[in-house]
Short mmCIF file of C-alpha atoms in Angstrom, two decimals:
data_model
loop_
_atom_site.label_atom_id
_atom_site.label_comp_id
_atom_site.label_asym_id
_atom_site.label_seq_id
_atom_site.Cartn_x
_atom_site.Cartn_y
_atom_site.Cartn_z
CA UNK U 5 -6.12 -30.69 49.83
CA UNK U 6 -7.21 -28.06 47.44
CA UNK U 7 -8.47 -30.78 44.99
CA UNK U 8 -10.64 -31.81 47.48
CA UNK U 9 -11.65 -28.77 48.30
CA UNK U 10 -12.46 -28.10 44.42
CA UNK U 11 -14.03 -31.62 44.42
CA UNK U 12 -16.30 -30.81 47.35
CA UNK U 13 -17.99 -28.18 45.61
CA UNK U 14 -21.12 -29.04 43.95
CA UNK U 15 -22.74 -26.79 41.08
CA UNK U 16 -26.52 -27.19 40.41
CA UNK U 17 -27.68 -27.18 36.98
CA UNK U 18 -28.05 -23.75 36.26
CA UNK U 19 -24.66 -22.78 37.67
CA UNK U 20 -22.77 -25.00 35.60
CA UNK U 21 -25.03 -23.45 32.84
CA UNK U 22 -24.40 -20.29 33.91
CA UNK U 23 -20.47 -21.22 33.82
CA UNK U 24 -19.99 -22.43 30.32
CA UNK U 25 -21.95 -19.67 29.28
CA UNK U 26 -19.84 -17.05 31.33
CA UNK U 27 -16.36 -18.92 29.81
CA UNK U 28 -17.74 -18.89 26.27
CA UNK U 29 -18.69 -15.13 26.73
CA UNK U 30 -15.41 -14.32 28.33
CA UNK U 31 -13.67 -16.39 25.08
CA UNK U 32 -15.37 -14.21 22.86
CA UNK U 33 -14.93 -11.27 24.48
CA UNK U 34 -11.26 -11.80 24.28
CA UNK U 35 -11.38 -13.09 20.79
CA UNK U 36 -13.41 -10.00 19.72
CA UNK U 37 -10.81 -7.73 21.64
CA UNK U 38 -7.60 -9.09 20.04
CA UNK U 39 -9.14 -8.57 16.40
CA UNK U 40 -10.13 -5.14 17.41
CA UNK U 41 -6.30 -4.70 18.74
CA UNK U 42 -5.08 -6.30 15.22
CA UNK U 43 -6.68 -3.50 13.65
CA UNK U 44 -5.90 -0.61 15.52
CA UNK U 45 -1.95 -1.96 14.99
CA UNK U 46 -2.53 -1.88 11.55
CA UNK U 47 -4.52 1.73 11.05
CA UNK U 48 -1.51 2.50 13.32
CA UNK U 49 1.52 1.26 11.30
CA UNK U 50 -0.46 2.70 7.95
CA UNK U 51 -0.13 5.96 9.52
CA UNK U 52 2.97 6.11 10.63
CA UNK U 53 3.73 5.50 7.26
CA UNK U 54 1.12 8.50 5.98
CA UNK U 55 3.12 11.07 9.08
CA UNK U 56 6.63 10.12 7.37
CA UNK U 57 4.96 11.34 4.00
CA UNK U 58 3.92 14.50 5.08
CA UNK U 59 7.96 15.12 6.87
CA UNK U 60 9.83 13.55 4.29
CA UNK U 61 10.49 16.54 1.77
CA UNK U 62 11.33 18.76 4.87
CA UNK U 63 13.71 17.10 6.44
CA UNK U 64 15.81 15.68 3.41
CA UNK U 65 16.12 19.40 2.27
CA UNK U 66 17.04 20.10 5.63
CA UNK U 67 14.37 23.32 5.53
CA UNK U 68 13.78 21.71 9.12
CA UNK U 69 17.13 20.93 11.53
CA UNK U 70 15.88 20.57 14.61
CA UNK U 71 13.51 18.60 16.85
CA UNK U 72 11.82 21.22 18.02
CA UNK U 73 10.94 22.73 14.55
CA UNK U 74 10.30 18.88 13.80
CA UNK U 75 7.70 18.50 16.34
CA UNK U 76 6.18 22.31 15.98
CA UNK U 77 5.64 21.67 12.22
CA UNK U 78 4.07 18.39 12.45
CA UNK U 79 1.55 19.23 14.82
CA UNK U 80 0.82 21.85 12.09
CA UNK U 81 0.59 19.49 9.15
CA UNK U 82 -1.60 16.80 11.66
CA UNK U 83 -4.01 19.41 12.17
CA UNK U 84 -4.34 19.92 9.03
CA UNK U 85 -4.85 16.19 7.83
CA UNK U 86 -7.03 15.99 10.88
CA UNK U 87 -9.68 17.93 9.46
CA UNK U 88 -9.39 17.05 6.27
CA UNK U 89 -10.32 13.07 7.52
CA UNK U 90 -12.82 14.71 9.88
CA UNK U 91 -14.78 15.97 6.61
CA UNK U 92 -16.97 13.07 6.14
CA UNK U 93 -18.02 11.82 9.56
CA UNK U 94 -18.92 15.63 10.29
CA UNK U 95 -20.48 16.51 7.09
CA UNK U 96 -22.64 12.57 7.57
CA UNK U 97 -23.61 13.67 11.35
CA UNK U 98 -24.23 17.45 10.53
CA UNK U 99 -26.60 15.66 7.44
CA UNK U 100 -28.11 13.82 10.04
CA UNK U 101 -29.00 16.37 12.29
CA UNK U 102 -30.78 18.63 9.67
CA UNK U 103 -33.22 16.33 8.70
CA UNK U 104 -33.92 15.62 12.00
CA UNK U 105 -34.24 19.52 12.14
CA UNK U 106 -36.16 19.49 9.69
CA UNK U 107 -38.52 16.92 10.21
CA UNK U 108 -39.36 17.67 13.98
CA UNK U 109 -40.16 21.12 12.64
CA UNK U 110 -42.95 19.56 10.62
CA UNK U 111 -44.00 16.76 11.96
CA UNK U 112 -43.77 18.54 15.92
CA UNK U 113 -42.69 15.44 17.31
CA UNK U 114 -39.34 17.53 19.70
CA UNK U 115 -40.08 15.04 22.35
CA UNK U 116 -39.61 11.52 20.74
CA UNK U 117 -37.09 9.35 21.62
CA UNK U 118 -35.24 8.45 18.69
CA UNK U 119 -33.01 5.32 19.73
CA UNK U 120 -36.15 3.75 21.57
CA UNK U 121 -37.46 4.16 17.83
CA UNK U 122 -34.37 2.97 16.60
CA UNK U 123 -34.78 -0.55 18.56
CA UNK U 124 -37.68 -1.51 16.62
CA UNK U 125 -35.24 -2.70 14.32
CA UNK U 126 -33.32 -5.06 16.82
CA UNK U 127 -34.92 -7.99 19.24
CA UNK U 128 -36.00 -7.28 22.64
CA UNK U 129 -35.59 -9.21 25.40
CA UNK U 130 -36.61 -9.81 29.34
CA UNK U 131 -33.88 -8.73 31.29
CA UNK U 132 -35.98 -8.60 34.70
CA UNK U 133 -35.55 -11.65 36.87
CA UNK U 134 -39.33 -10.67 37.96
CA UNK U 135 -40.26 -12.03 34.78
CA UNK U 136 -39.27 -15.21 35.03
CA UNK U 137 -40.41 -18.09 37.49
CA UNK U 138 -38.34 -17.93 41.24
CA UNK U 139 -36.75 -21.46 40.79
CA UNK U 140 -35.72 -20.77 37.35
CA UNK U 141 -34.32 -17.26 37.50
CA UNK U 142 -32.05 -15.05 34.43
CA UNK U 143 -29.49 -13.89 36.88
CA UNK U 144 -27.90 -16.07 40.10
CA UNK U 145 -25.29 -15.54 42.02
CA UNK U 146 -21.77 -17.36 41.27
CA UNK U 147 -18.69 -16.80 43.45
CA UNK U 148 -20.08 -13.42 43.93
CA UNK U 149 -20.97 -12.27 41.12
CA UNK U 150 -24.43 -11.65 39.32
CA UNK U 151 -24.29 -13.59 35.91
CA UNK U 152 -26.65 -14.93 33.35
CA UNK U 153 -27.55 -18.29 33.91
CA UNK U 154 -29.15 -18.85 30.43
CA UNK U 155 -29.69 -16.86 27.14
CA UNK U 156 -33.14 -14.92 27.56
CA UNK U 157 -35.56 -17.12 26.38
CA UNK U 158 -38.94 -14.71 26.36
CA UNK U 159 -38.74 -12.25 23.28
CA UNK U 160 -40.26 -9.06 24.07
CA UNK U 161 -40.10 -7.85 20.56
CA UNK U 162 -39.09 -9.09 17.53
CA UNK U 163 -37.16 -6.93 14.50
CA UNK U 164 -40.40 -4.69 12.48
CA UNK U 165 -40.03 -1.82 10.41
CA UNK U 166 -42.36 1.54 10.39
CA UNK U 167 -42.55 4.07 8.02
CA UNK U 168 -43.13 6.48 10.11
CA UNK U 169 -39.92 6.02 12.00
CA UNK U 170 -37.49 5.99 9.27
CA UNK U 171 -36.11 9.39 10.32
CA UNK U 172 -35.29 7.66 13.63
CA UNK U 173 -33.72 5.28 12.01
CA UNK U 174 -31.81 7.37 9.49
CA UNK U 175 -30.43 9.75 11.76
CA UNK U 176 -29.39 6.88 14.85
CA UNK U 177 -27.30 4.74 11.88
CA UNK U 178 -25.88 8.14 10.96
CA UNK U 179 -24.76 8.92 14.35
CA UNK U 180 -23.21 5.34 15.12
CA UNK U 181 -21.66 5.49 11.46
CA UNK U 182 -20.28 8.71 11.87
CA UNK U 183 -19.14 8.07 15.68
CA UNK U 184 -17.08 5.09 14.80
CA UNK U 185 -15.61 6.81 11.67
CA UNK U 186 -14.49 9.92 13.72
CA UNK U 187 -13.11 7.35 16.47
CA UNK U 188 -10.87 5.89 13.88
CA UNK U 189 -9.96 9.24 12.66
CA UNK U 190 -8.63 10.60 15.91
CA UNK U 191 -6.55 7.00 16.67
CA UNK U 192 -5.01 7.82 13.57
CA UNK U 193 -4.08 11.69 14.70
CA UNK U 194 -2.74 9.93 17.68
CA UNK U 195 -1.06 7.08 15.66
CA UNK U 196 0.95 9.77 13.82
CA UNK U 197 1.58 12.06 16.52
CA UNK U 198 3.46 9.51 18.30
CA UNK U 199 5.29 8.72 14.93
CA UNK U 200 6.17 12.36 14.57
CA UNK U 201 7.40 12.31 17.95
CA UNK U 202 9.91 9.57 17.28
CA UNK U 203 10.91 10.76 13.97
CA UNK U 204 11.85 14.02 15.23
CA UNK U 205 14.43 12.46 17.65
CA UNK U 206 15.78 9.33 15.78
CA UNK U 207 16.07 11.72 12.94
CA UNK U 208 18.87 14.21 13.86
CA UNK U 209 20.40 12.05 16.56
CA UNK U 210 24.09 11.61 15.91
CA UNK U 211 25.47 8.42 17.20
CA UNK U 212 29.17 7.95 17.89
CA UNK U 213 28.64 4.11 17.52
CA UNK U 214 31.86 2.64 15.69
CA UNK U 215 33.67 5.80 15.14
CA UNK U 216 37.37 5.87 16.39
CA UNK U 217 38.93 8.91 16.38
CA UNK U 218 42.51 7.76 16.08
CA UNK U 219 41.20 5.94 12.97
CA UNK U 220 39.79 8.50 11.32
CA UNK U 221 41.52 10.14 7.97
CA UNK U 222 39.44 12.31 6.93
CA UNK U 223 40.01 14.91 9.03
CA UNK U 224 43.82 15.98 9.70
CA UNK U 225 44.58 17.43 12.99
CA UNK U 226 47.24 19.93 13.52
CA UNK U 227 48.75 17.30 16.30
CA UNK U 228 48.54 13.91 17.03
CA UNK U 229 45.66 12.73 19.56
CA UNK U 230 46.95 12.52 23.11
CA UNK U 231 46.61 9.49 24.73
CA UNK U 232 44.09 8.60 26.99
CA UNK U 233 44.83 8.73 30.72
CA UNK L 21 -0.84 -20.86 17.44
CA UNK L 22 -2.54 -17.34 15.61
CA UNK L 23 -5.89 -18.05 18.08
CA UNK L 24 -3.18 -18.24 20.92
CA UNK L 25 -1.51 -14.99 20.32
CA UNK L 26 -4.78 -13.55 19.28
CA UNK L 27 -6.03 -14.34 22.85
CA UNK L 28 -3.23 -12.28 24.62
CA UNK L 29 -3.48 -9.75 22.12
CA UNK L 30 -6.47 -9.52 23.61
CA UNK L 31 -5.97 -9.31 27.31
CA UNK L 32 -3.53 -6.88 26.74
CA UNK L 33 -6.05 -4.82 24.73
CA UNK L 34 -8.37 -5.30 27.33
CA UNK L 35 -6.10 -3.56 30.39
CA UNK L 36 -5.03 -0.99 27.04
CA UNK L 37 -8.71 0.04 25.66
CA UNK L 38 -9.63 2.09 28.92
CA UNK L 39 -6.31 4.24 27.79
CA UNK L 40 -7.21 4.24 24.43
CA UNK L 41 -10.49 5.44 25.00
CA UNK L 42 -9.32 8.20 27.26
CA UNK L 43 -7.19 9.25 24.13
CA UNK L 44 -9.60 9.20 21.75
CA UNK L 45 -12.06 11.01 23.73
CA UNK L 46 -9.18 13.97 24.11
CA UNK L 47 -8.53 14.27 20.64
CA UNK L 48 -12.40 13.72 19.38
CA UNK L 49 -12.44 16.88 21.75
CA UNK L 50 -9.59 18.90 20.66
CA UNK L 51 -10.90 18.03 16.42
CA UNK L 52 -14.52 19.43 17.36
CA UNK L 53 -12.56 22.71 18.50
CA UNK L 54 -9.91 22.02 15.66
CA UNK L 55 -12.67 21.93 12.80
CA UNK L 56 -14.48 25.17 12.87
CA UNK L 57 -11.13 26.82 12.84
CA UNK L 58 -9.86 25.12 10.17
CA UNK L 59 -13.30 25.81 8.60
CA UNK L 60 -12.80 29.45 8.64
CA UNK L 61 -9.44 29.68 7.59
CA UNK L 62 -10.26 27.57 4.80
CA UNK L 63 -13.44 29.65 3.68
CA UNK L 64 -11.23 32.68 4.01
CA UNK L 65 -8.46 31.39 1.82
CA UNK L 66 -11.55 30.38 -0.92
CA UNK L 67 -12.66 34.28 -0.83
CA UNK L 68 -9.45 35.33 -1.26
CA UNK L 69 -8.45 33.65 -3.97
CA UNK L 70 -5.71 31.61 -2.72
CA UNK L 71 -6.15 27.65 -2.75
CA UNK L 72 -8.40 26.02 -0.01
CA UNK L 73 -5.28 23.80 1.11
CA UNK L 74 -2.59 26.16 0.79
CA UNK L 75 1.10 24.58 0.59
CA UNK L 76 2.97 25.52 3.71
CA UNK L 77 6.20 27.73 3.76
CA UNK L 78 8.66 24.62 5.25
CA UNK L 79 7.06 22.65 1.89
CA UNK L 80 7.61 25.52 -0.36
CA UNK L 81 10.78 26.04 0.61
CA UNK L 82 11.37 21.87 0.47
CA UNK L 83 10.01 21.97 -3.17
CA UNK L 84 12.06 24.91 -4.23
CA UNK L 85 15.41 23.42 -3.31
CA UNK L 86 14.43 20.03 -4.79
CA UNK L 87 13.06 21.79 -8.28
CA UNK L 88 16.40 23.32 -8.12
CA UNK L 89 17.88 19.74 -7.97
CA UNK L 90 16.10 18.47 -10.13
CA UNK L 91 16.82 21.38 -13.08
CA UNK L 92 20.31 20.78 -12.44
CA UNK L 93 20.21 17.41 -13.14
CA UNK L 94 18.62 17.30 -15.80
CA UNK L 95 21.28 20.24 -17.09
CA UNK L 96 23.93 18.15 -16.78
CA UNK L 97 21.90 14.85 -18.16
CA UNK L 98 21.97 16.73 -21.23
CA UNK L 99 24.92 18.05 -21.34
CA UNK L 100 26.17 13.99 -21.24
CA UNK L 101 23.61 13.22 -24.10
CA UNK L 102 24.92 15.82 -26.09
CA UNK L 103 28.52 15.94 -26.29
CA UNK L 104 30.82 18.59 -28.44
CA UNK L 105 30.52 17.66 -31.78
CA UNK L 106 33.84 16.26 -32.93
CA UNK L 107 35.81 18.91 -35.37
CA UNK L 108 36.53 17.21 -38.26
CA UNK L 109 39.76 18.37 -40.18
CA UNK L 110 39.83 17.19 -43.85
CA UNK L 111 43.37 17.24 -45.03
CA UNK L 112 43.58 17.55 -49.07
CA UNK L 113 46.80 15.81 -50.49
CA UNK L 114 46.96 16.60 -54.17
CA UNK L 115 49.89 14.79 -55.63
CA UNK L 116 50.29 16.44 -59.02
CA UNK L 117 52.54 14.99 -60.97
CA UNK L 118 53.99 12.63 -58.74
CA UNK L 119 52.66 9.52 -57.90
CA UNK L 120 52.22 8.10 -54.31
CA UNK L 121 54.04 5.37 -53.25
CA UNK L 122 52.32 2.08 -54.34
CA UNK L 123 52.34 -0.76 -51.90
CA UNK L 124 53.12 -3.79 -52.68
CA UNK L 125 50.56 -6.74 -53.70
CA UNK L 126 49.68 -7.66 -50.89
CA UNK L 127 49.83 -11.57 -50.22
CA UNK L 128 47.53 -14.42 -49.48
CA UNK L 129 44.92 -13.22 -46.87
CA UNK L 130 46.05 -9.84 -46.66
CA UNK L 131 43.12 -8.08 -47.63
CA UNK L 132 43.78 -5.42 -50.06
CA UNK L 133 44.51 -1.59 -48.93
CA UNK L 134 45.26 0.91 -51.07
CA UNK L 135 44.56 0.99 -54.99
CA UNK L 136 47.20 3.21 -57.11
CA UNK L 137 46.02 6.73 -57.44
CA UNK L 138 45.64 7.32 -61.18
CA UNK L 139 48.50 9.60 -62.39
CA UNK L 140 47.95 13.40 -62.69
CA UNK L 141 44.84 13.40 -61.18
CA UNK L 142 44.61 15.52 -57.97
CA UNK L 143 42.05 13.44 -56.26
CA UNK L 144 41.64 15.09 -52.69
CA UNK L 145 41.57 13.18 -50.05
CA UNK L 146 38.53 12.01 -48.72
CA UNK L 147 37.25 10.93 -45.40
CA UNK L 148 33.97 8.47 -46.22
CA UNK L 149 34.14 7.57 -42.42
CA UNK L 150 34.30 11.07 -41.05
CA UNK L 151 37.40 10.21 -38.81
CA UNK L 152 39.16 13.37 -37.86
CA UNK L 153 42.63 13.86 -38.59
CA UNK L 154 45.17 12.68 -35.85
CA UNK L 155 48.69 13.22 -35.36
CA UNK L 156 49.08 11.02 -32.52
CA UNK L 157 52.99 10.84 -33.30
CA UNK L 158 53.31 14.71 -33.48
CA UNK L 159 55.06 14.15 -36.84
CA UNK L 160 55.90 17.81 -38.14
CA UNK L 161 54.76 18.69 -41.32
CA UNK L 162 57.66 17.89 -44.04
CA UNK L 163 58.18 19.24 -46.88
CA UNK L 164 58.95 16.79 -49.38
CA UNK L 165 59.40 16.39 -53.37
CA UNK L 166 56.64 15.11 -54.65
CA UNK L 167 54.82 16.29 -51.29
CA UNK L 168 53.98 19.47 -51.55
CA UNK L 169 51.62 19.05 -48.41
CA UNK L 170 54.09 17.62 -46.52
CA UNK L 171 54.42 13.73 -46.02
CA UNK L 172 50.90 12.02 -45.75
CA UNK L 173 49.72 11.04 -42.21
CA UNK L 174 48.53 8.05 -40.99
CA UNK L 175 44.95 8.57 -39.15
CA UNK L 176 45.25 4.72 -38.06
CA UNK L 177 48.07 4.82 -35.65
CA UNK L 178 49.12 1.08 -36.06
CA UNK L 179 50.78 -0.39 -32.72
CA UNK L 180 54.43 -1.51 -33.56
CA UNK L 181 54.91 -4.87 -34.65
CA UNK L 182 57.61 -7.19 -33.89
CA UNK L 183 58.80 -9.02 -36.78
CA UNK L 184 57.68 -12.31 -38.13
CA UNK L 185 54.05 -12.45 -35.94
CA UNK L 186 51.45 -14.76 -37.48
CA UNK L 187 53.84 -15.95 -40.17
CA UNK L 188 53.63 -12.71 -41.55
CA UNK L 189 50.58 -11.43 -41.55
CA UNK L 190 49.28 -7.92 -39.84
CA UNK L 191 47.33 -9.06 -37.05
CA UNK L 192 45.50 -5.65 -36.98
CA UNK L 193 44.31 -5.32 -40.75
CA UNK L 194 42.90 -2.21 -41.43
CA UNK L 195 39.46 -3.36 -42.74
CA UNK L 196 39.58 -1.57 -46.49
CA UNK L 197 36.31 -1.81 -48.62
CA UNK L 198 37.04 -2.98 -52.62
CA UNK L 199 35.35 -0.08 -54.68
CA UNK L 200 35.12 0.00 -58.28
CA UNK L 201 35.45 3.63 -58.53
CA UNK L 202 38.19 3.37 -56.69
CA UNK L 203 37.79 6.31 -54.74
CA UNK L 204 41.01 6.60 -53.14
CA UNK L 205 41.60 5.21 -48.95
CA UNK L 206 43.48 6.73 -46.43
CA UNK L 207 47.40 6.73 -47.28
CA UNK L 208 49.36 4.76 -45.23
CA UNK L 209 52.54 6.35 -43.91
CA UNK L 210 54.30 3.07 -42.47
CA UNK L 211 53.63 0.30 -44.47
CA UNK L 212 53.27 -3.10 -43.01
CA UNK L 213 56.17 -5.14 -43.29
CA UNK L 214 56.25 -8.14 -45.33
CA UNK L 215 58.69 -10.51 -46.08
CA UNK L 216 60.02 -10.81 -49.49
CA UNK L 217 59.48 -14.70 -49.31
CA UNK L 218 55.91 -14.41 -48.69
CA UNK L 219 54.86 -12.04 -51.63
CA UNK L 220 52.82 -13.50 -54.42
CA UNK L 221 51.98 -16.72 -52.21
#
């Protein structure tokens, strides 16, 4: 029944088109995902690593016995690390914005866009389905949903260069730079948060695991152990 | 099998990043507020004086106790490296006028031990191998004729033999070097037995 169903269904051209394209996307997407996921384990496990630095010398002195004191003094020393990593993407951004100070206060040019500057470097293309011809459209309709049928043939723009947007250009790669630094910064505050957080429990837990207390020598009691009821 | 696990990696990152994101965006928050205060307390610290980065009191106190560790340590290393010098008692046996007792040739492959001390001639004892004196059989000094300082010792307590091992022969030689000047050895007090057949052989 459902095969038939399934068989039944006919795709035109551009839907199948707009299928593949839709799978291969989604493929990608997911590919793209899991490497990004690969390395936020990783910037994760090398801080963990990085928090048990920073508690190590504390607790093996025992200066710090207790969770509590554990968790209070972390959070102290994560701060600290946290703006000592947060040095470069701030002092790169706060660069940025200077010269962009600077420069509008010269050139009087307050009201520019910078990023539309910033896409001369990058292609354009025609998004609209207005552009293109009715029985050949960008978008349709599959299942529902509004997808691309085919990669955007008509290129607005192509990639140019000029001079007298370099500032633009400067202070948008800045920003992105500096964004995506600062992002990985603060996933690695939270990376060794969470590792401070288990540390100060698995640390002074005390497990009873394999002791027997009728076994025990070391300690002598005044009288024997009573039995259990 | 790595693009596999790759892929679900990535759906579950893909129901995670929303979360993630939300996260990020908290703490990108709370480090914009974090930095100017760290910012001040650091430019404060630089006009006092005082390092930009000062150490905190938990790790002061953490390297104190292991500086203390480590000074003991290295206390007692040396104390093991260097151990008490060994006190080195030189006994002087003058035999004047009397002459030791003189083994007996030794036999085949019994190395030679002690040469004859020369008549009349107080040679002090000597020690060429620094070894201290011992008295490990708590003999009491006795005054003999011909032994003014009492009966010689023997510094190389030899373990007692029973008769007749190795045909003979001492299995524990004491390793003597042949000197022309014939600077006198360490006296034996028990002399190795030998028998009577063997001599000369």
């Amino acid at each position: 029944m459902i095969f038939r169903v399934l068989a039944s269904i006919q795709l035109s051209e551009t839907d199948r088109k707009a299928l593949i394209i839709l799978l291969i996307v989604l493929v990608l997407l997911i590919l793209i995902l899991g490497l990004i996921g690969v390395a936020v384990r990783q910037t994760m496990l090398y801080q963990a690593k990085r928090a048990d630095t920073m508690m190590h010398d504390v607790a093996v002195t025992h200066v710090i016995d207790n969770p509590k004191a554990f968790r209070r003094f972390g959070f102290k020393k994560n701060n600290r690390a946290l703006f000592r990593d947060s040095l470069v993407p701030f002092a790169i951004i706060l660069s940025a914005l200077l010269l962009w100070v600077v420069y509008n206060i010269f050139s009087h040019g307050w009201g520019r866009n910078i990023w539309e500057e910033f896409g001369d470097l990058f292609f354009r293309f025609k998004i609209d389905n207005s552009q293109y011809p009715p029985d050949d459209p960008l978008w349709v309709k599959v299942f529902g949903m509004t997808i691309l049928a085919r990669w955007p043939e008509a290129v607005e723009g192509y990639p140019r260069f000029e001079a007298n947007h370099i500032v633009s250009y400067i202070v948008c790669a800045a920003t992105i730079v500096s964004a995506i630094y600062y992002a990985v910064i603060c996933q690695a505050y939270i990376s060794r948060a969470v590792m401070i957080y288990v540390r100060s429990n698995s640390v002074y837990e005390k497990s009873l695991a394999g002791f027997k207390a009728s076994e025990d020598i070391k300690i002598t009691p005044d009288k024997p152990i009573p039995p259990a009821d | 099998m790595n693009a596999l696990k790759r892929f679900g990696l990535g759906l579950l990152w893909i129901f995670l990043i929303p979360f993630i994101l939300l996260g990020i965006a908290v703490v990108g928050v709370f480090g914009i507020i974090n930095f100017p205060i760290q910012l001040v307390i650091m430019i404060v610290n630089f006009f006092r004086g005082k390092k930009v980065f000062p150490m905190f009191e938990e790790d002061e106190k953490a390297m104190a106790i292991l500086q203390k560790a480590i000074d003991k340590q290295n206390g007692e290393e040396e104390a093991r490296k260097e151990p008490p010098a060994p006190q080195q008692v030189f006994v002087q046996q003058n035999y004047y006028g009397a002459q030791p007792p003189i083994p007996p040739a030794p036999g085949p492959g019994i190395p030679y031990q002690n040469p004859p001390y020369p008549q009349g001639q107080g040679i002090p004892y000597q020690n060429p191998q620094g070894i201290p004196y011992q008295n490990p059989q708590g003999i009491p000094y006795q005054n003999q004729p011909g032994y003014p300082y009492g009966l010689p010792q023997n510094p190389y307590p030899q373990p007692t033999q029973a008769p007749n091992q190795n045909g003979g022969m001492n299995p524990n030689p004491i390793p003597v070097e042949a000197h022309e000047d014939n600077i006198p050895k360490i006296e034996l007090s028990s002399l190795p037995q030998y028998d009577d057949k063997e001599e000369g052989e």
